[in-house]
Short mmCIF file of C-alpha atoms and ligand atoms in Angstrom, two decimals:
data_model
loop_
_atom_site.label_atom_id
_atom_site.label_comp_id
_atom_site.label_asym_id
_atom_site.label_seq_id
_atom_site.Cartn_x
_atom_site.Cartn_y
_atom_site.Cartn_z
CA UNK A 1 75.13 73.57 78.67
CA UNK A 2 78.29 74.62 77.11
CA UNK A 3 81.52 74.57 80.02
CA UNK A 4 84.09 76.76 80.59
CA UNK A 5 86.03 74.14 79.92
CA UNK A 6 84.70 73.44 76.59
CA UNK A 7 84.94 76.97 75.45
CA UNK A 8 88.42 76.76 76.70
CA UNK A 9 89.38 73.91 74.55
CA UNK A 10 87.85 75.09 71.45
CA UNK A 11 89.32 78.71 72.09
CA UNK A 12 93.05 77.23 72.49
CA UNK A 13 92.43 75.45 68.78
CA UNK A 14 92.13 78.59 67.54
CA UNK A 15 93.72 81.10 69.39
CA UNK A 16 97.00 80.97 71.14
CA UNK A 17 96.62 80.05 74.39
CA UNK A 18 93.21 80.64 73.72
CA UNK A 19 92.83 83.76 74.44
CA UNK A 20 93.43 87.42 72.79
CA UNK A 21 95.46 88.82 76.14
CA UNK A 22 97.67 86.59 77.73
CA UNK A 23 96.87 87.19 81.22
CA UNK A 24 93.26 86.21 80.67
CA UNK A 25 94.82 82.27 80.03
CA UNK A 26 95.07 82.08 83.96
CA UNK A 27 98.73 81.05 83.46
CA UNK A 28 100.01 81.70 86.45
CA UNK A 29 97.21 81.00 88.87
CA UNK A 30 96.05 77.82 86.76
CA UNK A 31 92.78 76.08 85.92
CA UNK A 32 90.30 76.82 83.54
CA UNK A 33 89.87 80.57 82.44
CA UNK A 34 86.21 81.52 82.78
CA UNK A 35 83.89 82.82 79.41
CA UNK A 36 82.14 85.39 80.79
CA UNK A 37 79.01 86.10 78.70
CA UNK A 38 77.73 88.71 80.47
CA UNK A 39 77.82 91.92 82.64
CA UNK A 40 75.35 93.95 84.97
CA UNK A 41 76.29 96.69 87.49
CA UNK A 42 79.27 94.79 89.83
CA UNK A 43 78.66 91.65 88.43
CA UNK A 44 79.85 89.18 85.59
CA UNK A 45 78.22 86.06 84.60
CA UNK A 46 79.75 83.07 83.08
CA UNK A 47 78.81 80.52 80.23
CA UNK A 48 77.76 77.95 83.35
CA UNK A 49 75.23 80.64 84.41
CA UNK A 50 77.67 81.46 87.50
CA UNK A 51 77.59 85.00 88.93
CA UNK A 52 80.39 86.57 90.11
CA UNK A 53 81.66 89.78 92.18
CA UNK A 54 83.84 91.22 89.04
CA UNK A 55 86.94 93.17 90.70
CA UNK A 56 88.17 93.50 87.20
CA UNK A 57 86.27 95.48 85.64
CA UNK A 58 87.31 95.13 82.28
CA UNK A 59 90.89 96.20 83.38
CA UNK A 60 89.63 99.48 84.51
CA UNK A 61 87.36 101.25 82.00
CA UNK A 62 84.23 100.07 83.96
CA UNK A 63 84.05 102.92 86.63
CA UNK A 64 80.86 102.98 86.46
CA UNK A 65 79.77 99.45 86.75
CA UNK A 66 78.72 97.64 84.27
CA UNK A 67 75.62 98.39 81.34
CA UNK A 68 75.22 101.94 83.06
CA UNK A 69 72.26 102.91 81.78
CA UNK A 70 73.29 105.75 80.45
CA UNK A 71 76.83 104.60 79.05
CA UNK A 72 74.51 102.20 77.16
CA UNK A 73 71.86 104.87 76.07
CA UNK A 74 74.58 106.87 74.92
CA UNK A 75 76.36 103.60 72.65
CA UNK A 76 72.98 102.62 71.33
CA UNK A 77 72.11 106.16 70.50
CA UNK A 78 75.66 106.45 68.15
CA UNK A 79 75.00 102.83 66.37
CA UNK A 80 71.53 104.11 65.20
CA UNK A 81 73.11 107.18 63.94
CA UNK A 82 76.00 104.67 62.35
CA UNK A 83 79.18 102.95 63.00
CA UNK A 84 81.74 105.39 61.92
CA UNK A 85 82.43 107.17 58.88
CA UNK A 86 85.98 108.13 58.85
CA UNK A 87 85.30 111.38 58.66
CA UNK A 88 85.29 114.21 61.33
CA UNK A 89 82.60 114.11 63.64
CA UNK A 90 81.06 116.27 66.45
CA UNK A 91 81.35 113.58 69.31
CA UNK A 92 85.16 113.91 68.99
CA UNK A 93 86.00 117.72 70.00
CA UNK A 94 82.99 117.16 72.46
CA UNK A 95 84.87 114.03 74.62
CA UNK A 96 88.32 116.34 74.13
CA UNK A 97 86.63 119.08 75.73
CA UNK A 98 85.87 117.01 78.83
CA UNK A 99 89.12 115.94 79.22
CA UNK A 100 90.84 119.20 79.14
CA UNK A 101 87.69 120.71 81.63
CA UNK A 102 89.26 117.95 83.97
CA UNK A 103 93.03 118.21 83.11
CA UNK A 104 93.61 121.39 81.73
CA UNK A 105 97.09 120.27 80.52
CA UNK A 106 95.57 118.08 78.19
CA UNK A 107 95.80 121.35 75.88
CA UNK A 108 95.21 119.80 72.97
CA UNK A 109 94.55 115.77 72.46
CA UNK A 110 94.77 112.80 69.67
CA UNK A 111 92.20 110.14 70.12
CA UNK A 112 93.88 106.95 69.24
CA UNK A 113 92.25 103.12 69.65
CA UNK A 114 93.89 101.83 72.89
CA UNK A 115 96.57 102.38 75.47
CA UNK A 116 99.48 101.10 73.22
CA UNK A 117 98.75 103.30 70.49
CA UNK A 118 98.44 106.25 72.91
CA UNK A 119 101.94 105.67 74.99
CA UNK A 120 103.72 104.70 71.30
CA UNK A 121 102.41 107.91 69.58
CA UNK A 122 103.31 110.20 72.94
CA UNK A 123 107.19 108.57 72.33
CA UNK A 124 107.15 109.35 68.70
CA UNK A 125 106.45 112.67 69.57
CA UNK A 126 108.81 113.22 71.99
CA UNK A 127 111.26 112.40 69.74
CA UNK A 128 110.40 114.15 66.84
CA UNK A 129 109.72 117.27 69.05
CA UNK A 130 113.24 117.39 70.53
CA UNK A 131 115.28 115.73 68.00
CA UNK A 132 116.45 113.50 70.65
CA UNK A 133 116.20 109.83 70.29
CA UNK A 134 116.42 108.08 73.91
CA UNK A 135 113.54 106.91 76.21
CA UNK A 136 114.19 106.18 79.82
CA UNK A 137 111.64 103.99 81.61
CA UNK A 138 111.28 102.62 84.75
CA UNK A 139 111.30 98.60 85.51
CA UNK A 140 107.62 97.15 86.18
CA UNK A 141 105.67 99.82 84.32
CA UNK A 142 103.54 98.90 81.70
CA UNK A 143 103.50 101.15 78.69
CA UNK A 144 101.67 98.67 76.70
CA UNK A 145 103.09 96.26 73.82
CA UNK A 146 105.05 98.42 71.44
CA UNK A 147 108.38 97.27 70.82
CA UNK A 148 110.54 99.64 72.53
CA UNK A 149 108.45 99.50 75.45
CA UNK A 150 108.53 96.18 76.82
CA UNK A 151 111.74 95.99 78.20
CA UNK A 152 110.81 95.15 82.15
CA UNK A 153 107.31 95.69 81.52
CA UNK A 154 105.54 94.17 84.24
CA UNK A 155 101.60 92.98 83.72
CA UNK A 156 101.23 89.93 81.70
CA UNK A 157 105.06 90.48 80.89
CA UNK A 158 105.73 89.72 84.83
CA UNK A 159 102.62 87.42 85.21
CA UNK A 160 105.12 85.02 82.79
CA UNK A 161 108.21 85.46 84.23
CA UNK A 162 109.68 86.65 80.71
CA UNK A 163 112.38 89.26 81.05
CA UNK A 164 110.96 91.22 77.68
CA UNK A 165 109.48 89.88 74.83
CA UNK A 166 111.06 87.79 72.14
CA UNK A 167 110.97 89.59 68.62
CA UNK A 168 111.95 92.97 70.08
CA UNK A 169 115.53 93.50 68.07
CA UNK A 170 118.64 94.68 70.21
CA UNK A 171 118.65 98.04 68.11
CA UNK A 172 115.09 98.44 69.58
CA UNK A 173 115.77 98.00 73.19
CA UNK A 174 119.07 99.85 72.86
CA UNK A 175 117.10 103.06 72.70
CA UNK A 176 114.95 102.30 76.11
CA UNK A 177 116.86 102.78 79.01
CA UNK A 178 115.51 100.97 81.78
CA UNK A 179 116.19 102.31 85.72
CA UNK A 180 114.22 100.83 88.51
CA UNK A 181 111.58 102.99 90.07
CA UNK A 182 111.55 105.08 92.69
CA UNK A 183 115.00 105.71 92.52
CA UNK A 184 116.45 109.11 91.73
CA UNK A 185 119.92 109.13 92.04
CA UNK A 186 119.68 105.86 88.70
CA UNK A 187 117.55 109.13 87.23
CA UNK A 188 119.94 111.76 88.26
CA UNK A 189 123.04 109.23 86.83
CA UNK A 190 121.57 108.41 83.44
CA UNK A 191 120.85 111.94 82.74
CA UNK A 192 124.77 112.41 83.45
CA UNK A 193 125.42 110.00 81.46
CA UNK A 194 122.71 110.42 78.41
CA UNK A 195 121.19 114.04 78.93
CA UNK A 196 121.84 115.19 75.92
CA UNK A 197 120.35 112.34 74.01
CA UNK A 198 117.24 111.49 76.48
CA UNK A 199 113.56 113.00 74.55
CA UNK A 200 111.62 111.71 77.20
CA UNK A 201 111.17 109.76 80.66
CA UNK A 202 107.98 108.14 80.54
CA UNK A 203 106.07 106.65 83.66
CA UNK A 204 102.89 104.95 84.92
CA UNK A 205 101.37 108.26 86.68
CA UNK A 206 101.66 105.43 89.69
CA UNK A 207 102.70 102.18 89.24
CA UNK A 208 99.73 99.43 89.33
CA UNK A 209 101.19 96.82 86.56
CA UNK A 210 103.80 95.39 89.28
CA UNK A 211 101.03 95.33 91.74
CA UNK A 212 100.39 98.96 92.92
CA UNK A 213 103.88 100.38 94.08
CA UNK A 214 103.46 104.32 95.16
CA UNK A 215 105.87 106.99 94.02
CA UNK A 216 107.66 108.41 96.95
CA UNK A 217 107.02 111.54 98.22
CA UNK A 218 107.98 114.12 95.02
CA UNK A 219 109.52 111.16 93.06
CA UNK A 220 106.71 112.39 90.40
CA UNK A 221 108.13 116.28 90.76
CA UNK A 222 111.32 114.79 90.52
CA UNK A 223 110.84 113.77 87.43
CA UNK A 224 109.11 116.64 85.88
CA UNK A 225 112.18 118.49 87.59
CA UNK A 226 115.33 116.79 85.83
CA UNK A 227 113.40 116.50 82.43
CA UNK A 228 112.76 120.23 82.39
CA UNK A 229 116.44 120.80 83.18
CA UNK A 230 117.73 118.43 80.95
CA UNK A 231 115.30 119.66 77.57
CA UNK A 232 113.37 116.31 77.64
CA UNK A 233 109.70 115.63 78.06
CA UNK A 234 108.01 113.97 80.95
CA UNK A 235 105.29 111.19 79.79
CA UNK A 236 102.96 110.65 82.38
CA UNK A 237 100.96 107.75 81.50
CA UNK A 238 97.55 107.51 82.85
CA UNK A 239 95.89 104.84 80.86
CA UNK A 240 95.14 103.28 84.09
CA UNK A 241 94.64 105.70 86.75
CA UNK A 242 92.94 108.57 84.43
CA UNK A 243 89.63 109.32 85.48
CA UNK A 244 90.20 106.91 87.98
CA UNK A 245 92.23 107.91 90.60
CA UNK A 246 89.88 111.51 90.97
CA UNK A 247 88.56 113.01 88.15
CA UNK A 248 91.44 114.45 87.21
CA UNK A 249 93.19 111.19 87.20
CA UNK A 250 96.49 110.96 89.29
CA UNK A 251 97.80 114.41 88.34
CA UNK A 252 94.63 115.25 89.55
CA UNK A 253 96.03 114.03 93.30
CA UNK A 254 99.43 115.38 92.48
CA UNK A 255 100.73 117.55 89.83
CA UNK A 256 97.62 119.86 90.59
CA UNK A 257 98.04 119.60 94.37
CA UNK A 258 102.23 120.69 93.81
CA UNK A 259 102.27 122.73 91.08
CA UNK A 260 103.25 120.60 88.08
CA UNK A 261 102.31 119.35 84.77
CA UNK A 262 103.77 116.43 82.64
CA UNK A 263 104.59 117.17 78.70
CA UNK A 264 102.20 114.44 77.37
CA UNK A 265 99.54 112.48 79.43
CA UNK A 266 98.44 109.28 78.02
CA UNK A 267 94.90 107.93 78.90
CA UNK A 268 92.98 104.30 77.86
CA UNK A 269 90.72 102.36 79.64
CA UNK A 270 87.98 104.71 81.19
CA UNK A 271 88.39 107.24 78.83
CA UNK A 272 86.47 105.04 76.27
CA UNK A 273 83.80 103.62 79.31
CA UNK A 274 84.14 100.00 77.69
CA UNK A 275 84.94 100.95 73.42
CA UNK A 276 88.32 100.77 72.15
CA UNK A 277 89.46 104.67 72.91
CA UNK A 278 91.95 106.07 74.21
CA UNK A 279 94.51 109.40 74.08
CA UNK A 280 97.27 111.09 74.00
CA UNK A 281 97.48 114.91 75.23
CA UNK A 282 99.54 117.84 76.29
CA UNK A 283 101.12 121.21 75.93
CA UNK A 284 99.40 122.93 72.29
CA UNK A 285 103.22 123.25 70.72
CA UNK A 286 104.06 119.80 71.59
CA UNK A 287 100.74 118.33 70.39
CA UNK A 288 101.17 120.65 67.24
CA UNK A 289 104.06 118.67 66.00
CA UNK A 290 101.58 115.68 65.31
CA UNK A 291 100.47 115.87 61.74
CA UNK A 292 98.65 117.55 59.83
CA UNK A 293 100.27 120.06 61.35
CA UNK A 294 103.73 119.01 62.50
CA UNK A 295 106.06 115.85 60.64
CA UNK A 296 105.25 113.43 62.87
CA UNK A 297 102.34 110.87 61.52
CA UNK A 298 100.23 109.55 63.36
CA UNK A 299 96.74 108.08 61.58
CA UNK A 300 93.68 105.66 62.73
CA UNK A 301 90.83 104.31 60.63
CA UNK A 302 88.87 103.87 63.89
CA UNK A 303 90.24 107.08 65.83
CA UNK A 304 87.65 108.74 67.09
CA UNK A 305 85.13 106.42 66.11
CA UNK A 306 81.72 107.93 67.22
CA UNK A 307 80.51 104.87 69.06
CA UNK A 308 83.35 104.86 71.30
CA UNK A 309 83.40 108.61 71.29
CA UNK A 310 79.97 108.59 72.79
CA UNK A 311 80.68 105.67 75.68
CA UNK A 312 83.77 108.10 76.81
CA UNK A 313 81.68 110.89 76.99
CA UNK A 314 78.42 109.40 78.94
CA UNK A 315 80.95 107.81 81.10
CA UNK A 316 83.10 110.84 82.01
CA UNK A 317 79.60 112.77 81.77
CA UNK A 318 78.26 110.30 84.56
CA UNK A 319 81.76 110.21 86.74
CA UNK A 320 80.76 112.43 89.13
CA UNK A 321 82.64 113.72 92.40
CA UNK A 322 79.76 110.94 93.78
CA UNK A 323 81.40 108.42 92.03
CA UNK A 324 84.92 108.74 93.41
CA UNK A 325 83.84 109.58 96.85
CA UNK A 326 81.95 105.83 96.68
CA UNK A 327 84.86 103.83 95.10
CA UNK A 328 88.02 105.53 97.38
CA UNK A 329 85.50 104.75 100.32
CA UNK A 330 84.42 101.26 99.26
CA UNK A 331 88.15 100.40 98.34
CA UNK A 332 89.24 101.16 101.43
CA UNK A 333 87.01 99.06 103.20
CA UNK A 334 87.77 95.93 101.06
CA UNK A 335 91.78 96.47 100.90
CA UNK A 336 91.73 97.01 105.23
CA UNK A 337 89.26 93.71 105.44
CA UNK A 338 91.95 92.22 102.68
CA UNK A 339 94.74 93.26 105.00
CA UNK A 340 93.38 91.84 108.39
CA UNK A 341 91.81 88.37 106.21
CA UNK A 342 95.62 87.69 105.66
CA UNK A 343 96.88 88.65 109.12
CA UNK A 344 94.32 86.44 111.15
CA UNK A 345 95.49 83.63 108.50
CA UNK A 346 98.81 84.54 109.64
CA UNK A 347 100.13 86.00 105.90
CA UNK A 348 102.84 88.00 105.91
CA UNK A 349 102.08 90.39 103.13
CA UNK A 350 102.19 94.20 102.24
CA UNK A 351 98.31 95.80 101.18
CA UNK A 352 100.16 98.53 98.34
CA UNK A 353 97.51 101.17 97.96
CA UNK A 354 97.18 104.63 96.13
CA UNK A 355 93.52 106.07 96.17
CA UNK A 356 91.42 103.80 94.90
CA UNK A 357 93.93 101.10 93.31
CA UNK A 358 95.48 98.71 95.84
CA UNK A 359 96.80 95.08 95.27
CA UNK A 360 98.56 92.53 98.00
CA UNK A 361 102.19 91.72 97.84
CA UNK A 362 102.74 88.62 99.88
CA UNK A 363 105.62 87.94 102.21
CA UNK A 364 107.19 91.53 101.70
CA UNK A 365 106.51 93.16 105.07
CA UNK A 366 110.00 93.09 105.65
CA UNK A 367 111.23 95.24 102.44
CA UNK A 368 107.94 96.55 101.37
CA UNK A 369 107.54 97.09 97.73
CA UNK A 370 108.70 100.21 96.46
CA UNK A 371 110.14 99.04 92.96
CA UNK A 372 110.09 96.05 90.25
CA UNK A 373 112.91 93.84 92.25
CA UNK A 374 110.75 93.67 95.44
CA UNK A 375 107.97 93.29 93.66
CA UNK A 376 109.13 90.06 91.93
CA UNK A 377 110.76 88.96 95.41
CA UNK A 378 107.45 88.01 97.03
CA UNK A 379 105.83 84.88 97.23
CA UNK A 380 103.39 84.80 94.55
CA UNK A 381 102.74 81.35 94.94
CA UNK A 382 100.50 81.97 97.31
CA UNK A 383 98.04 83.72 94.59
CA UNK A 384 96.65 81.26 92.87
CA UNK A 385 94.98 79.14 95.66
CA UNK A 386 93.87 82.71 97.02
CA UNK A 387 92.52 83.77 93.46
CA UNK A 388 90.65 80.55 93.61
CA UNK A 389 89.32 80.06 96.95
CA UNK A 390 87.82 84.21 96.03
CA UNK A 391 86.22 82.40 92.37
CA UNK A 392 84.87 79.45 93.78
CA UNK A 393 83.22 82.08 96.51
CA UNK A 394 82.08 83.77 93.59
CA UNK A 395 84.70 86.32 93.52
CA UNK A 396 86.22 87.54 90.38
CA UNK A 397 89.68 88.64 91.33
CA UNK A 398 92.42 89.77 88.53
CA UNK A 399 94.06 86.47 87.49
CA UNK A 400 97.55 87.65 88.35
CA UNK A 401 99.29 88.87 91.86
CA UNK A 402 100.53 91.75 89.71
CA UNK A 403 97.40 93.42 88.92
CA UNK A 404 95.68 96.18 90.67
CA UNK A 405 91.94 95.20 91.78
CA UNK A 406 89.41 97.59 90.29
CA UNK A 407 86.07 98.46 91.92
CA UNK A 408 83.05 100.87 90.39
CA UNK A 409 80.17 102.87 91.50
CA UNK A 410 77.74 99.87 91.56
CA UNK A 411 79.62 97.75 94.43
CA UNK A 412 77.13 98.54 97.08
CA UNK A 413 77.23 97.15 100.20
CA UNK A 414 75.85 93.91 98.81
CA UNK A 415 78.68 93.30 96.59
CA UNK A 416 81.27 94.60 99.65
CA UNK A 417 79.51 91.97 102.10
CA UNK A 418 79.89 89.06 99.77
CA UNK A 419 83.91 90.08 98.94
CA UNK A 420 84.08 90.14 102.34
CA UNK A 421 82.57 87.08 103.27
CA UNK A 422 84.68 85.21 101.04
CA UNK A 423 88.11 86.41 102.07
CA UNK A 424 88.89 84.71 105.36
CA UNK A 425 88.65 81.25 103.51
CA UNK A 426 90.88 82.58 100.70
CA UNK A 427 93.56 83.95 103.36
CA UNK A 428 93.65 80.58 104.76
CA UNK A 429 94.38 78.76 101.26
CA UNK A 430 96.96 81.55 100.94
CA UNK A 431 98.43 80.43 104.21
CA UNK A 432 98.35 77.37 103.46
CA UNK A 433 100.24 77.42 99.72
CA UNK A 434 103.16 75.94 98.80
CA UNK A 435 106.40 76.92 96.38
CA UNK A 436 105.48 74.99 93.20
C1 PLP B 501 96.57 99.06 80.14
C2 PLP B 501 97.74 99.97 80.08
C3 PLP B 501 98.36 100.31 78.86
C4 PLP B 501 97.98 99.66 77.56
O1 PLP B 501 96.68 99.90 77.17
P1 PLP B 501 95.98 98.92 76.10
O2 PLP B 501 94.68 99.59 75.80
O3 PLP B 501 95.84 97.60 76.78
O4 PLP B 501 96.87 98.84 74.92
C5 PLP B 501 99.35 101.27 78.88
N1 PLP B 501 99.74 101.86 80.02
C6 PLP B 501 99.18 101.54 81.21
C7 PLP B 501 99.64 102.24 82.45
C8 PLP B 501 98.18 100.58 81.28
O5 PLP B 501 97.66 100.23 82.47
#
């Protein structure tokens, strides 16, 4: 039989750190990163034949579970018909139409390959639709890997402890400004300061790449409220929560419910069920400047490839008002059973929820978490030893303290009961951690 640990040693010949995402190395909870070879419903199997409760889910885009049977259908219905041409093709209009049924801001869209392409196209635009050349965003989101974007970018960025990312030039980063979230009067001040040069503020619709941190109460209308003032555009990006958080993503639970819509949404993840897709979308004149028929490029060989075109569309076609109902209900019952776990082990720790996306923030019951610094104050050593204690249960937890935990549709009670099961041991090897 071929180890994880022999995979692992081959893969770091070839690959840095040998992986093709950083956070999948396991750096900061240690030990051997697991091969998974396999998926089925709410589980993942490994190259040792080990089965595991996945609470991953491929980083979101497996809502459904994973090999839905009709995600799959739909995939190996496209690959008989052909890879992709590079041409136009019916699937594409058909997934757009879906997403504007569900967010009828999304007025018109541009399918793009992942969440980095989306959130770095939507920033183009917004400066070449307002002339304006600033970006402000908030510490701890995640905006994905372009280069003006990963100044305080949480996710793998925070997982390392790296402040941004080597390679990223000073005239880069001088055009992000970066305020800390959650706080409007750093918003209200840079717009004093910069409001004539600001094109956009762009933010995770709610935080979940520092561990889940809510917006306040109208920080989210806040936003939409100074931009409008000011002439720049609000980027709300939903690469993780869209389609996620309700069907209407997170401007589904608040934009809708108080009367607001952003500029440009970005969306990844679930949008292409499991295939590199994702979007960018918004108001018809903004989306207009994009060419062909506006002077900002944008282009993709794979864009709107019909494969992934056609696992977005069974999987939005199959996320019914079912399918949210089941995860908000079956993620509350695993983040309260999370919650007491850790207070019968005696763990002081916060449980940072927002629908259906919740992740622990240890030793931060005192502060809470409502931004980046707080976020990085807790004690995240005690992670790995609870990370592991949940994988040797059979548990397959995100590898770092800063990710959100993602259920689906197919965690049915039999999947709940064995997360369950296994998290009073792992609250005790939490308890018991040390400070490296
Ligand atoms: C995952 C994520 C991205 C980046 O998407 P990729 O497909 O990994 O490039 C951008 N924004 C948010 C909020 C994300 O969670």
């Amino acid at each position: 039989m071929t180890t994880n640990q022999d995979l692992y040693e081959t893969a770091r010949d070839l690959m840095p750190g040998g992986v093709n995402s950083p956070v999948r190395a396991f750096g900061s909870v240690g030990g051997v990163p697991v091969s998974m070879v396999g998926g089925e419903g709410a589980y993942l199997t490994d190259a040792e034949g080990q089965q595991y409760v996945d609470l991953v889910g491929s980083w979101g885009p497996a809502l459904l579970g994973h090999k839905h049977p009709a995600v799959i259908e739909a995939v190996h219905r496209a690959v008989d018909t052909g890879l992709g041409f590079g041409t136009s093709h019916p699937a594409e209009a058909k997934l757009a139409q879906l997403v504007r049924q569900r967010v009828p801001g999304a007025q018109m869209i541009r399918m793009v390959s992942t969440g980095t392409e989306a959130t770095m196209t939507a920033i183009r635009l917004a400066r070449g639709a307002t002339g304006k050349n600033i970006v402000v965003k908030f510490a701890g989101c995640y905006h994905g890997h372009s280069d003006g974007l990963l100044a305080a970018a949480g996710s793998g960025v925070a997982t390392l402890g790296l402040p941004g990312s080597a390679g990223v030039t000073a005239a880069q980063a001088s055009e992000t400004i970066v305020i800390e979230y959650n706080d409007r009067s750093a918003l209200e001040q840079v717009f004093a300061e910069h409001g004539e040069n600001i094109a956009a503020v762009i933010t995770e619709a709610t935080p979940a790449n520092m561990g889940v941190v809510p917006p306040q109460e109208g920080f989210n209308a806040f936003i939409r409220e100074i931009t409008t003032r000011h002439g720049a555009l609000m980027i709300f990006d939903e690469v993780m929560t869209g389609f996620r958080i309700t069907e209407a993503g997170y401007w589904g639970a608040s934009g809708r419910v108080e009367g607001w819509e952003p500029d440009i949404f970005t969306f990844g993840k679930v949008i292409g069920g499991g295939l590199p897709t994702a979007a960018l979308a918004g108001r018809r004149e903004i989306m207009e400047h994009l060419a062909p028929t506006g002077p900002v490029y944008h282009a993709g060989t794979l864009s709107g490839n019909p494969v992934a075109m056609a696992a977005g569309i069974a999987t939005l076609e199959n996320a019914d008002a079912a399918v949210y109902q089941h995860i908000d209900e079956k993620s509350q019952v695993v983040a309260d059973a999370l919650s007491a776990a850790l207070t019968d082990a005696g763990v002081d720790h916060t449980l940072q929820k927002v629908g259906s996306l919740f992740s622990v923030a240890f030793g931060t019951s005192q502060t809470g978490v409502h931004n980046y610094a707080e976020a990085q104050a807790q004690e995240s050593f005690r992670y790995g030893p609870f990370f592991h204690s949940m994988l040797e249960q059979g548990v397959y937890l995100p590898p770092s303290v800063f990710e959100a935990w993602f259920l689906s549709a197919a965690h049915d009670d039999a999947a709940i009961g064995r997360i369950l099961e296994a998290l009073p041991a792992a609250a005790h090897a939490a308890a018991q951690a040390q400070p490296a």
